PDB file of C-alpha atoms in Angstrom:
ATOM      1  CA  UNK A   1       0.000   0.000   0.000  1.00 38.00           C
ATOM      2  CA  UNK A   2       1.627   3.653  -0.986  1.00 40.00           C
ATOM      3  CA  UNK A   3       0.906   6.176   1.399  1.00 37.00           C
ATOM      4  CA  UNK A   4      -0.536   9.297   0.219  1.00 45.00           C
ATOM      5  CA  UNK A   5       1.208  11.514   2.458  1.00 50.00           C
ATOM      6  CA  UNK A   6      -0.863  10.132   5.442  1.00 59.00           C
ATOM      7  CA  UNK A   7      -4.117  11.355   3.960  1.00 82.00           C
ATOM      8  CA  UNK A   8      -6.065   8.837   1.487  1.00 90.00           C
ATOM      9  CA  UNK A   9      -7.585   9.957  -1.737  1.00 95.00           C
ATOM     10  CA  UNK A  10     -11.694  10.527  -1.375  1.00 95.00           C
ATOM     11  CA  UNK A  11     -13.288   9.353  -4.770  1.00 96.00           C
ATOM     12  CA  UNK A  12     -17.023  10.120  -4.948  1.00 95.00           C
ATOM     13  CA  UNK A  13     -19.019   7.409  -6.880  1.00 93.00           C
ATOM     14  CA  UNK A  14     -23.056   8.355  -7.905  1.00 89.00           C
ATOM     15  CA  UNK A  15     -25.719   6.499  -6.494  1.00 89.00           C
ATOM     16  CA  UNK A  16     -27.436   5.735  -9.975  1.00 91.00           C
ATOM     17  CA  UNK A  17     -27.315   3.297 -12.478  1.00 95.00           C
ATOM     18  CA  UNK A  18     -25.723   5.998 -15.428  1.00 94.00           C
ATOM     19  CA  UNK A  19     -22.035   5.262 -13.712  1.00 96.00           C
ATOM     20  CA  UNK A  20     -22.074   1.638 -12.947  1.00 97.00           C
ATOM     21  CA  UNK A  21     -20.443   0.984 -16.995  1.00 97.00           C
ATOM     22  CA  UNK A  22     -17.034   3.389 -15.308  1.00 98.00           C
ATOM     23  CA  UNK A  23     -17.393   2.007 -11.851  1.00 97.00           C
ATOM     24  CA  UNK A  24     -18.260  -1.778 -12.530  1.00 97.00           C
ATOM     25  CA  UNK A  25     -15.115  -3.314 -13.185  1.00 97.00           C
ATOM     26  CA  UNK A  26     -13.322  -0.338 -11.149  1.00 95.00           C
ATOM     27  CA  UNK A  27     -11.712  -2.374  -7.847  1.00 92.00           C
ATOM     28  CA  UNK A  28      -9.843  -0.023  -5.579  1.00 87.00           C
ATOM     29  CA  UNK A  29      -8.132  -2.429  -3.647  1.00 86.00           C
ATOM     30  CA  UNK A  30      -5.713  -3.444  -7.032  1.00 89.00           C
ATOM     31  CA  UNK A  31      -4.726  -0.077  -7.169  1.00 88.00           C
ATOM     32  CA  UNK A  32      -2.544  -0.195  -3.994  1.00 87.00           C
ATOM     33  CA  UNK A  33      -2.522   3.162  -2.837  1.00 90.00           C
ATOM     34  CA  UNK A  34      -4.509   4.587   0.000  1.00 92.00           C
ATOM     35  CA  UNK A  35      -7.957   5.545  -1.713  1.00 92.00           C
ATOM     36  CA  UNK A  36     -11.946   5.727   0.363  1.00 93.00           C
ATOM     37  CA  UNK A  37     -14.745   5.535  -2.055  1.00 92.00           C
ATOM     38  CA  UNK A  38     -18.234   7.585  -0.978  1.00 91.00           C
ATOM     39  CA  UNK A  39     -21.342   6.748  -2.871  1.00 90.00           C
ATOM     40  CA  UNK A  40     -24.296   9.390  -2.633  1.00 90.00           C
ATOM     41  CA  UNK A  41     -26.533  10.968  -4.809  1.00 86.00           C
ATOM     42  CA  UNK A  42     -25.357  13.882  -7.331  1.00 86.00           C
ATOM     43  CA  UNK A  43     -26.309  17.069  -5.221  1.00 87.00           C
ATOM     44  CA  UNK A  44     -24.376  15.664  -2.234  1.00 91.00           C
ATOM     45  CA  UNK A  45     -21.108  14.404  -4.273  1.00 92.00           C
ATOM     46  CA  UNK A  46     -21.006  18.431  -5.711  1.00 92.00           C
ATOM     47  CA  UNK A  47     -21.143  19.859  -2.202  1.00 93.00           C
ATOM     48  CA  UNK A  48     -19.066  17.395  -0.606  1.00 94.00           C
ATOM     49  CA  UNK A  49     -16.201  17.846  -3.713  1.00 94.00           C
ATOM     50  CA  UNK A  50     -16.548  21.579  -3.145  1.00 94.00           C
ATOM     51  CA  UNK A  51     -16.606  21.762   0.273  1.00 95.00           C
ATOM     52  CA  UNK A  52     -12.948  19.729  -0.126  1.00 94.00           C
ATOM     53  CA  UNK A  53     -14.461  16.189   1.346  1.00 95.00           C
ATOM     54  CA  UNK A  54     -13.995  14.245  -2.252  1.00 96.00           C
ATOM     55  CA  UNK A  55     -11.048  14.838  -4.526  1.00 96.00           C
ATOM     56  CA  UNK A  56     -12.106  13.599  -7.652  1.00 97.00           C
ATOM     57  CA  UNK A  57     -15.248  11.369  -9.035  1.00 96.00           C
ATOM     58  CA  UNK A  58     -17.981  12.222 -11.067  1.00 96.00           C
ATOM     59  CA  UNK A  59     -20.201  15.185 -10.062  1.00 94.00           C
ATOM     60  CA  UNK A  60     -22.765  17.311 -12.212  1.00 94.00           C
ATOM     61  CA  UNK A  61     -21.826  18.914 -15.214  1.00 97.00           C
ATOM     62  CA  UNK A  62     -23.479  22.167 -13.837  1.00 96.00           C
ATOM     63  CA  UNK A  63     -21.403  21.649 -10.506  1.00 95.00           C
ATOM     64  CA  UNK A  64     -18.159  21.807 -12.703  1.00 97.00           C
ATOM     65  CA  UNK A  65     -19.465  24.883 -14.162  1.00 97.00           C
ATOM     66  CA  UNK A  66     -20.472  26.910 -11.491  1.00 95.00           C
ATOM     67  CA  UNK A  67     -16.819  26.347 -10.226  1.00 95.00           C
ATOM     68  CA  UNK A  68     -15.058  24.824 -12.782  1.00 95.00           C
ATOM     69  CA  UNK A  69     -11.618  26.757 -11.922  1.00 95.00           C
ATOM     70  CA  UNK A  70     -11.227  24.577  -8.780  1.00 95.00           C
ATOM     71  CA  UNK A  71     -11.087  21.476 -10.811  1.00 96.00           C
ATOM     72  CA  UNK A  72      -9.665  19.771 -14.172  1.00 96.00           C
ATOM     73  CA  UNK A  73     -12.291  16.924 -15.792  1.00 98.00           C
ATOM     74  CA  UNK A  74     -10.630  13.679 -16.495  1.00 96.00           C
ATOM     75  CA  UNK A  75     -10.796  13.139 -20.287  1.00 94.00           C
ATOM     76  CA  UNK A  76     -13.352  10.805 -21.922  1.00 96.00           C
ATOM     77  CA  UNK A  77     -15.143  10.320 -18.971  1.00 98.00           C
ATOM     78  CA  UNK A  78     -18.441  11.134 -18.521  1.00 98.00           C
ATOM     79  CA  UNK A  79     -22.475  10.534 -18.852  1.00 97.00           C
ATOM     80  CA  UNK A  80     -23.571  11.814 -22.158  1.00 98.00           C
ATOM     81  CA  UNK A  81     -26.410  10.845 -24.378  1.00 98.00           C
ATOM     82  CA  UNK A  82     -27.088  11.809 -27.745  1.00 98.00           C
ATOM     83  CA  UNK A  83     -30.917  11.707 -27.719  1.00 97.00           C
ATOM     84  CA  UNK A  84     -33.420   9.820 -24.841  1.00 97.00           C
ATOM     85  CA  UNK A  85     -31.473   9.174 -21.792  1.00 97.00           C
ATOM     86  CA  UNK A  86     -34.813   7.218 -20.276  1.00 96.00           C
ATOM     87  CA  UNK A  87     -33.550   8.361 -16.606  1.00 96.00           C
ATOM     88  CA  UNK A  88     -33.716  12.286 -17.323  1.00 97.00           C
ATOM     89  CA  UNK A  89     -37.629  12.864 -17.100  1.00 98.00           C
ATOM     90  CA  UNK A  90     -40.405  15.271 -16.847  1.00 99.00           C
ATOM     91  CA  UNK A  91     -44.075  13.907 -15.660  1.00 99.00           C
ATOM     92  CA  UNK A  92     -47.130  16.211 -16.535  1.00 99.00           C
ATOM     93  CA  UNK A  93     -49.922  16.173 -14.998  1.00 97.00           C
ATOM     94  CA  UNK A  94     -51.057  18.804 -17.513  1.00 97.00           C
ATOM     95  CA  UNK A  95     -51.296  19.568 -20.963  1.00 98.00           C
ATOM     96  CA  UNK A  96     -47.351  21.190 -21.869  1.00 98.00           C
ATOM     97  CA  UNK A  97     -48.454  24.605 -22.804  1.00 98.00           C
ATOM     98  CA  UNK A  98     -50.385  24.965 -19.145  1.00 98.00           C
ATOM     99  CA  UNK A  99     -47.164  23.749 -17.709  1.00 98.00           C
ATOM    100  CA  UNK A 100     -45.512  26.448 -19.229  1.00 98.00           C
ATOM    101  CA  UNK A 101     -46.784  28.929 -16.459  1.00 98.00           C
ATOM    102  CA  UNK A 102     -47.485  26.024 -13.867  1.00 98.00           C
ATOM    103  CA  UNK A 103     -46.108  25.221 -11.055  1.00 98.00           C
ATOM    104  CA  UNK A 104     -43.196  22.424 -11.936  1.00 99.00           C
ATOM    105  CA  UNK A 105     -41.875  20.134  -9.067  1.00 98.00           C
ATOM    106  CA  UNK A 106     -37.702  20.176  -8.899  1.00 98.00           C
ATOM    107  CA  UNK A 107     -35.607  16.872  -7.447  1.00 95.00           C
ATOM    108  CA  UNK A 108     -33.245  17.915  -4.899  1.00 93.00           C
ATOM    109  CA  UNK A 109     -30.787  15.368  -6.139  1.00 88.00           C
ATOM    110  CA  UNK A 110     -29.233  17.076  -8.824  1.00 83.00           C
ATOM    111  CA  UNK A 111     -27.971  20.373 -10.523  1.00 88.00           C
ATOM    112  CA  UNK A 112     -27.642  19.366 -14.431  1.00 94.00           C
ATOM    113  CA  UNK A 113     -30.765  18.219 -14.934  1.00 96.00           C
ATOM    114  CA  UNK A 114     -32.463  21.220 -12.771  1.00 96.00           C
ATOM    115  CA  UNK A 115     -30.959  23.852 -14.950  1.00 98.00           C
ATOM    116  CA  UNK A 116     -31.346  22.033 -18.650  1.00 98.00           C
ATOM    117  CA  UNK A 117     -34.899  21.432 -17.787  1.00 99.00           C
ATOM    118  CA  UNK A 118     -35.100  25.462 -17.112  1.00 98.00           C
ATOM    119  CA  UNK A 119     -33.388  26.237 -20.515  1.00 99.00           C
ATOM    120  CA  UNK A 120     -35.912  23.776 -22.270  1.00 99.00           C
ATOM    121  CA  UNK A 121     -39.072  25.205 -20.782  1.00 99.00           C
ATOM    122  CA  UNK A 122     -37.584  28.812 -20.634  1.00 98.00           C
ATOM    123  CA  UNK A 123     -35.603  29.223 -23.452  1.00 98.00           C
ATOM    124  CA  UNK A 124     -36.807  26.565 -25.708  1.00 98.00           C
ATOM    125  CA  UNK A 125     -40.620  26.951 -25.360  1.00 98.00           C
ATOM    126  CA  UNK A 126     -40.911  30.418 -23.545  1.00 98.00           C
ATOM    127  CA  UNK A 127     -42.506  29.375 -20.564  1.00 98.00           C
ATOM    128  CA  UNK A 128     -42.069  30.992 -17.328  1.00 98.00           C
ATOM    129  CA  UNK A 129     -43.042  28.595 -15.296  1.00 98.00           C
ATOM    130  CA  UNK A 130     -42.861  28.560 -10.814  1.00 98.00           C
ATOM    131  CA  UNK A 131     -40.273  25.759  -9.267  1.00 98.00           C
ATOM    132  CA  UNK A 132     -40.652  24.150  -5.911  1.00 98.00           C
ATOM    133  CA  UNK A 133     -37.406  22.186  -4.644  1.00 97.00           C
ATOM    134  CA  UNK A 134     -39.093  18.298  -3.543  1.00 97.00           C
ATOM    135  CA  UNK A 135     -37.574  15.292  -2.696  1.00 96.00           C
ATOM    136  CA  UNK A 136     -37.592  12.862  -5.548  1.00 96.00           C
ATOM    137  CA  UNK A 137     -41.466  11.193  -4.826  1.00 96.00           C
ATOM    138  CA  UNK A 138     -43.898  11.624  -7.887  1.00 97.00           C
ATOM    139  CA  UNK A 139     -47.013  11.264  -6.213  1.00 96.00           C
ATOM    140  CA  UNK A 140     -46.427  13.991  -2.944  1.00 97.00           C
ATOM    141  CA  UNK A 141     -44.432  16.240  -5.839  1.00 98.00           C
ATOM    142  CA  UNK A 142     -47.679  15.822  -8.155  1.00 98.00           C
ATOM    143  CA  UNK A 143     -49.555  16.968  -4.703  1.00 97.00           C
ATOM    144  CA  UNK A 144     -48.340  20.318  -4.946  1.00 97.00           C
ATOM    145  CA  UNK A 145     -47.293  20.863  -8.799  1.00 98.00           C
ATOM    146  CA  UNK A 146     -48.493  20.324 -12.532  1.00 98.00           C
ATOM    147  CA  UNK A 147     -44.815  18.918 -13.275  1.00 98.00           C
ATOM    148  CA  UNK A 148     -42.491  17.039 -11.749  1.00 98.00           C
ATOM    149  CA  UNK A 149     -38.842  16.257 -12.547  1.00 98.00           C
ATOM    150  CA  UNK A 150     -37.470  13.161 -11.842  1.00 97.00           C
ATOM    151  CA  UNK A 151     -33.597  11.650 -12.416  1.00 94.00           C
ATOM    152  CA  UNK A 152     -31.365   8.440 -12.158  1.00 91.00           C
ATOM    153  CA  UNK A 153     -33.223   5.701 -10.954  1.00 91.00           C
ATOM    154  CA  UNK A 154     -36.498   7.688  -9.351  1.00 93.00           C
ATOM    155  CA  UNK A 155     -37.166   8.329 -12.924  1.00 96.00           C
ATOM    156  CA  UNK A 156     -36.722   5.088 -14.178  1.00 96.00           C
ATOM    157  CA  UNK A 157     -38.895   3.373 -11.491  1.00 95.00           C
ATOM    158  CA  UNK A 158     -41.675   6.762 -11.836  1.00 96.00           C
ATOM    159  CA  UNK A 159     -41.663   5.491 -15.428  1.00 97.00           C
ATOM    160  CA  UNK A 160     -42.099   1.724 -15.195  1.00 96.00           C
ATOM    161  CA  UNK A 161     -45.091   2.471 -13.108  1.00 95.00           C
ATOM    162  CA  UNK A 162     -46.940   5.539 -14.771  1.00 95.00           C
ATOM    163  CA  UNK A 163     -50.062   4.877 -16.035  1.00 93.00           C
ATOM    164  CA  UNK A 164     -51.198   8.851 -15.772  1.00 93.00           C
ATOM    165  CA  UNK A 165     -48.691  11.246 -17.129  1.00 98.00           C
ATOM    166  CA  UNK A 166     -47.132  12.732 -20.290  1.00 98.00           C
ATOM    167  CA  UNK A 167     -43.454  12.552 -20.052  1.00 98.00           C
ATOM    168  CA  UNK A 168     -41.112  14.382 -21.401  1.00 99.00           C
ATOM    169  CA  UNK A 169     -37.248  12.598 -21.571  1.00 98.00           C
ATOM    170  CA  UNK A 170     -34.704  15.982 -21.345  1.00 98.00           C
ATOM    171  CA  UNK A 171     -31.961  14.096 -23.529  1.00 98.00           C
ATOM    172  CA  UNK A 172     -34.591  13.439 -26.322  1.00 98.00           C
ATOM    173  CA  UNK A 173     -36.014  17.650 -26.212  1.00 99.00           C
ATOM    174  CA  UNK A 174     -32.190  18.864 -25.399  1.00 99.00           C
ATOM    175  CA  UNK A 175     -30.869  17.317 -28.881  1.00 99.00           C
ATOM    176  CA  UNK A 176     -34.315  17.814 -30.902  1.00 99.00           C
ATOM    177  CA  UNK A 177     -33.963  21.544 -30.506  1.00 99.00           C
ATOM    178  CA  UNK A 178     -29.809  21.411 -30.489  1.00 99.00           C
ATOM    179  CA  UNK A 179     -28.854  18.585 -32.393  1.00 98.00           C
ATOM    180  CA  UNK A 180     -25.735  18.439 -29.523  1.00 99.00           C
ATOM    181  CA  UNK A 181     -24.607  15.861 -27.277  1.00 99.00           C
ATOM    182  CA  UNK A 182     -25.989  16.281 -23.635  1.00 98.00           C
ATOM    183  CA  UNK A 183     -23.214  15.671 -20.891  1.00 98.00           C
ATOM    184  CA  UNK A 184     -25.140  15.203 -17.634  1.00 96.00           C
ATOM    185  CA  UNK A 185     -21.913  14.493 -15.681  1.00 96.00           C
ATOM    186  CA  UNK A 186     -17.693  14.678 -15.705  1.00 97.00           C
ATOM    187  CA  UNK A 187     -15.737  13.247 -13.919  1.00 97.00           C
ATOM    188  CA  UNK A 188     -13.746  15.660 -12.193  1.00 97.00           C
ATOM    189  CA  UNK A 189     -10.068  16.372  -9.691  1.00 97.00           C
ATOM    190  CA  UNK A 190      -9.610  18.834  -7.774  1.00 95.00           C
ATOM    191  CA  UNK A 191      -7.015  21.669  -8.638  1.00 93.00           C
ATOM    192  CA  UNK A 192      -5.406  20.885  -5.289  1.00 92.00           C
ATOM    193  CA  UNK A 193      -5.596  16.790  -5.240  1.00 92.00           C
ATOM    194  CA  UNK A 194      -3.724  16.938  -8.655  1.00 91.00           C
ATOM    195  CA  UNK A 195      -0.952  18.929  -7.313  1.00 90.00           C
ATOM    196  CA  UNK A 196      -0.656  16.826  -4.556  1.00 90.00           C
ATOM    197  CA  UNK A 197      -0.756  12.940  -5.647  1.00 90.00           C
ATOM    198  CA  UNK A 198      -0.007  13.128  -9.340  1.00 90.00           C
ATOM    199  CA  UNK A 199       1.126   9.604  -9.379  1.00 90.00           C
ATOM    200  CA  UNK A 200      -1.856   8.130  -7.596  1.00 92.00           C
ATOM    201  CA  UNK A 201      -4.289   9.858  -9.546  1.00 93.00           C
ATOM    202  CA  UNK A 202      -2.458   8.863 -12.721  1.00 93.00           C
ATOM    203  CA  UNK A 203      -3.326   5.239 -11.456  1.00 94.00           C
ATOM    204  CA  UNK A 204      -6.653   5.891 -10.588  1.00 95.00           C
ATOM    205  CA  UNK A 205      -7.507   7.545 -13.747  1.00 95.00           C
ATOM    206  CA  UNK A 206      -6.468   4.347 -15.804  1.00 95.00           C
ATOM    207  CA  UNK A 207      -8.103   2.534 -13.937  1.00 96.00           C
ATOM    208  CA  UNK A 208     -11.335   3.970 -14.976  1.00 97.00           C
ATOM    209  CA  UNK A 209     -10.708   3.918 -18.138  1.00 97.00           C
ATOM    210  CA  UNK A 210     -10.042   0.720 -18.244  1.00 97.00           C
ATOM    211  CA  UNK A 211     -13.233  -0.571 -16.365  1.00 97.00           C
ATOM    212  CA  UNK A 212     -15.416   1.143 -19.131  1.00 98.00           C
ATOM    213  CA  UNK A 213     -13.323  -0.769 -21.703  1.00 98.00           C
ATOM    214  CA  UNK A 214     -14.092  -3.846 -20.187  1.00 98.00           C
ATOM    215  CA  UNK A 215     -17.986  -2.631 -19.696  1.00 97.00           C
ATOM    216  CA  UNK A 216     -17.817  -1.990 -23.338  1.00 96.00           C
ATOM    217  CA  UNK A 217     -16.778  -5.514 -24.055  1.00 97.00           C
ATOM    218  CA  UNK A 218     -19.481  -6.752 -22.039  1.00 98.00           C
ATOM    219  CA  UNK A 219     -22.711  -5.408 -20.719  1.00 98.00           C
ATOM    220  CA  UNK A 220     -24.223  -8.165 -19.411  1.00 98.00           C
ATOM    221  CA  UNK A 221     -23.134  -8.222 -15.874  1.00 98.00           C
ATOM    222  CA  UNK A 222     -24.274  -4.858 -15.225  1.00 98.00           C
ATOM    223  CA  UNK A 223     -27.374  -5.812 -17.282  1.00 98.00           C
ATOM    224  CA  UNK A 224     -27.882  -9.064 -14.425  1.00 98.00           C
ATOM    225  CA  UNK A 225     -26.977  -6.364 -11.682  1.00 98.00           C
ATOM    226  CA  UNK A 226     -29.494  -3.719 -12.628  1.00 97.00           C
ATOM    227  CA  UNK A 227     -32.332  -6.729 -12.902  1.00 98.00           C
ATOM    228  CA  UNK A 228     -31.470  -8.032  -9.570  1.00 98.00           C
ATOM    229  CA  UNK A 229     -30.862  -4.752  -7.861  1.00 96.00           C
ATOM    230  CA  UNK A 230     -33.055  -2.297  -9.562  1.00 95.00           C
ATOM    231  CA  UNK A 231     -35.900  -4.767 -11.656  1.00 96.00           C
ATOM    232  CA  UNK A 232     -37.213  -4.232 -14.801  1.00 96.00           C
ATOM    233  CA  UNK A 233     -36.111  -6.737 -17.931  1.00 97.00           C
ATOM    234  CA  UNK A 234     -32.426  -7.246 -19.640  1.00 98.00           C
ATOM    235  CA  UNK A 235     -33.874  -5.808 -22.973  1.00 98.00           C
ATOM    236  CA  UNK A 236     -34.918  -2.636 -21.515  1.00 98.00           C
ATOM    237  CA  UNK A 237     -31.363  -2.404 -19.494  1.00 98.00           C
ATOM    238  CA  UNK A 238     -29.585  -3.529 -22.477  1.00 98.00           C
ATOM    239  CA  UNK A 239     -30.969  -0.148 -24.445  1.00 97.00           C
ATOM    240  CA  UNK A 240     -30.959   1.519 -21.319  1.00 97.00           C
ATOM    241  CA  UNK A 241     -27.007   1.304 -21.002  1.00 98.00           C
ATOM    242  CA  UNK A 242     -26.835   0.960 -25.051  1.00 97.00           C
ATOM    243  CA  UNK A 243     -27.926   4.796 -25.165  1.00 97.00           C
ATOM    244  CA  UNK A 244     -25.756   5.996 -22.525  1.00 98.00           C
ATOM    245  CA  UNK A 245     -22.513   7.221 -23.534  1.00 98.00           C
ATOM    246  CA  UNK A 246     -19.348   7.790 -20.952  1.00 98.00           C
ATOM    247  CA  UNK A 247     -16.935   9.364 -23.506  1.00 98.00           C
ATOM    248  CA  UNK A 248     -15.772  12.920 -23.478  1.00 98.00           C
ATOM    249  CA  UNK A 249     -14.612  13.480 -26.461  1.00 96.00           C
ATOM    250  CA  UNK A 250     -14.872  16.966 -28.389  1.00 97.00           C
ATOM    251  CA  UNK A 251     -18.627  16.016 -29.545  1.00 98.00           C
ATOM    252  CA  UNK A 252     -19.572  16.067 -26.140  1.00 98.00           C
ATOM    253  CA  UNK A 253     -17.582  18.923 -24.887  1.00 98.00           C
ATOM    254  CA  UNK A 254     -19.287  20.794 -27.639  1.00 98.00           C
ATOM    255  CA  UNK A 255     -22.592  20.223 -26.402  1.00 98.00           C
ATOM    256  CA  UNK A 256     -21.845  20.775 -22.795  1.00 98.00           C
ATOM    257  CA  UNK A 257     -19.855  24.646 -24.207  1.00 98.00           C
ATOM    258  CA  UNK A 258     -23.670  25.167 -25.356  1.00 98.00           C
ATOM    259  CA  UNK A 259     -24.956  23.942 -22.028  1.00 98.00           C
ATOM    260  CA  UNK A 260     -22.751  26.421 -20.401  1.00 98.00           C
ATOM    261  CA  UNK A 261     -24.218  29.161 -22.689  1.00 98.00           C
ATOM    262  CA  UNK A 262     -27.298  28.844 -22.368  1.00 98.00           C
ATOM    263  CA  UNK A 263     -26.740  28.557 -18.193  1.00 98.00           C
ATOM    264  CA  UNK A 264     -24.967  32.134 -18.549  1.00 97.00           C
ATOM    265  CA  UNK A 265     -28.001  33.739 -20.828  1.00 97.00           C
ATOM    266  CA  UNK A 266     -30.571  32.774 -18.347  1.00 97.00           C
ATOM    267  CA  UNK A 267     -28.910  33.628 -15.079  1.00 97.00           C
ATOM    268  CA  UNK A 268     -27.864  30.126 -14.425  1.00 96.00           C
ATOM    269  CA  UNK A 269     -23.769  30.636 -14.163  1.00 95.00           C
ATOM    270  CA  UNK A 270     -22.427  34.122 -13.515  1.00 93.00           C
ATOM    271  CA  UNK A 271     -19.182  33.517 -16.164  1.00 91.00           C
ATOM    272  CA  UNK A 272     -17.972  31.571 -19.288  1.00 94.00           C
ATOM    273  CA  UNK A 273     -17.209  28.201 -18.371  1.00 96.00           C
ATOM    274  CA  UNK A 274     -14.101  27.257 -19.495  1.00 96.00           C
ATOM    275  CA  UNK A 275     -13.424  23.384 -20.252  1.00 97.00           C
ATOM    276  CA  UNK A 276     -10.030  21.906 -18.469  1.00 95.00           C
ATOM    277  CA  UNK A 277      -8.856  18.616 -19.182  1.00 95.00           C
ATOM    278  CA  UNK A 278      -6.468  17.249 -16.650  1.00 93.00           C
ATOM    279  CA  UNK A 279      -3.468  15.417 -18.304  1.00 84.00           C
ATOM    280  CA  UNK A 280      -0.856  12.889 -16.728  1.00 75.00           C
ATOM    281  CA  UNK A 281       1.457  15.951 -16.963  1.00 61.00           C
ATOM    282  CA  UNK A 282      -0.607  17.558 -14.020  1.00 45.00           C
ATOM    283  CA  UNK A 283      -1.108  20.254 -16.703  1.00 46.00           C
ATOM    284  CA  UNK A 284      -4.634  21.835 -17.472  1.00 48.00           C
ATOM    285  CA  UNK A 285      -5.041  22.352 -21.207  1.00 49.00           C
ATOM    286  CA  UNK A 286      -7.269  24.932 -21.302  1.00 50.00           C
ATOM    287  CA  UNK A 287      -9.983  24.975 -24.072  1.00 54.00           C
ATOM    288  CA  UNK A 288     -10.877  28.292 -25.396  1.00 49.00           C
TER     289      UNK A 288
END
């Protein structure tokens, strides 16, 4: 075991479904070095990395923003789709254009989704609509709204079981009116964790990669997992995971730059987001 300067290195892991084709096959324990792993739901894994309790993992793509010069992203790496996303979802309770200037319920689990689903009803189809903050339960949200927005597996469970609402998947209505890649989450270091265990992270950082190679190879074991674990049937986790994407290549940073954009023209994010891809050099490149 290599010491990391007494301290180990935190990696955050989501508590959803969208990361298990990065974190599957990823084993700590190989890695020999000191590392603790923390699994919790998006909102809490982009406080705790900004608050300086994580060093790196995957957090929201509009957590990155709204501080992205405290980190660097770890390069192809991410949750992307380029269409449906089937876990990204809006349930209405009324017809779309009442919604519009409704009252729309808001999960408390996550920042990405939050804001795209504002530039989709605000910018996209002019609505101007009121937000309540809920935790992620359709029927008390549909209590107090005419919309609610579910993500991860809340959604996907919602779904199986709806027999009374419209819904609207975010990936589908993000690249209908874009044609972009959506990148609902990075996988991100901190500025300071990077400086400070190059080497490990190095380590850690291959070892990602190479447990979404190995995913790639072969879905099925995450396929039995999600059955056993979550329900539902191998086809629909098979297409589920099929339309997922965890690359970040320039296709995807592209569509997350217009993400950022969009953020800044509605209020969202104060500044331009700059993009910073952490390489083994410990040197940001710097994407203009």
């Amino acid at each position: 075991m290599i010491s990391n300067l007494g301290n180990p290195i935190r990696i955050g892991e989501i508590n959803y479904t969208n990361v298990w084709p990065v974190f599957y096959h990823f084993n700590p324990e190989q890695l020999k070095i000191d590392v603790e792993t923390t699994l919790q739901v998006p909102a809490q894994l982009n406080r705790a990395m900004l608050e300086g309790e994580i060093d790196l993992g995957p957090i929201s793509s509009f957590a990155y923003g709204a501080s992205y010069d405290k980190y660097n992203l770890f390069p192809n790496l991410s949750v992307s789709a380029f269409g449906p996303v089937k876990s990204i979802l809006l349930f209405l309770k009324k017809p779309l254009e009442e919604v519009l200037h409704g009252k729309i319920a808001l999960t408390n689990t996550s920042a990405t989704s939050v804001n795209l689903l504002k530039i989709i009803i605000e910018k996209f189809y002019g609505g101007k609509p009121t937000y309540i903050v809920m935790d992620p339960s359709l029927p008390e949200m549909m209590e107090q709204a005419d919309a609610a927005l579910l993500i991860g597996d809340h959604a996907i469970r919602a779904d199986w079981s709806n027999r009374a609402y419209e819904v609207m998947d975010l990936g589908e209505r993000w690249n209908y009116f874009t044609g972009e890649w959506m990148t609902f989450a990075v996988w991100a270091v901190s500025r300071v964790s990077t400086e400070q265990h190059p080497f490990e992270i190095r380590k850690i950082v291959d070892a990602f990669h190479d447990s979404k190679q190995r995913t790639l190879m072969d879905r099925e074991p995450i396929v039995r997992k999600a059955c056993i674990e979550i329900g539902g049937t191998p086809t629909y986790w098979r297409e589920y995971f099929s339309g997922l994407c965890h690359d970040f290549g320039q296709a995807q940073q592209n569509g997350l730059e217009l993400y950022f954009q969009y953020c800044k023209e509605l209020g969202l994010i104060e500044n331009k987001v700059e993009i910073c891809i952490w390489s083994d050099n410990t040197v940001a490149q710097v994407k203009e």
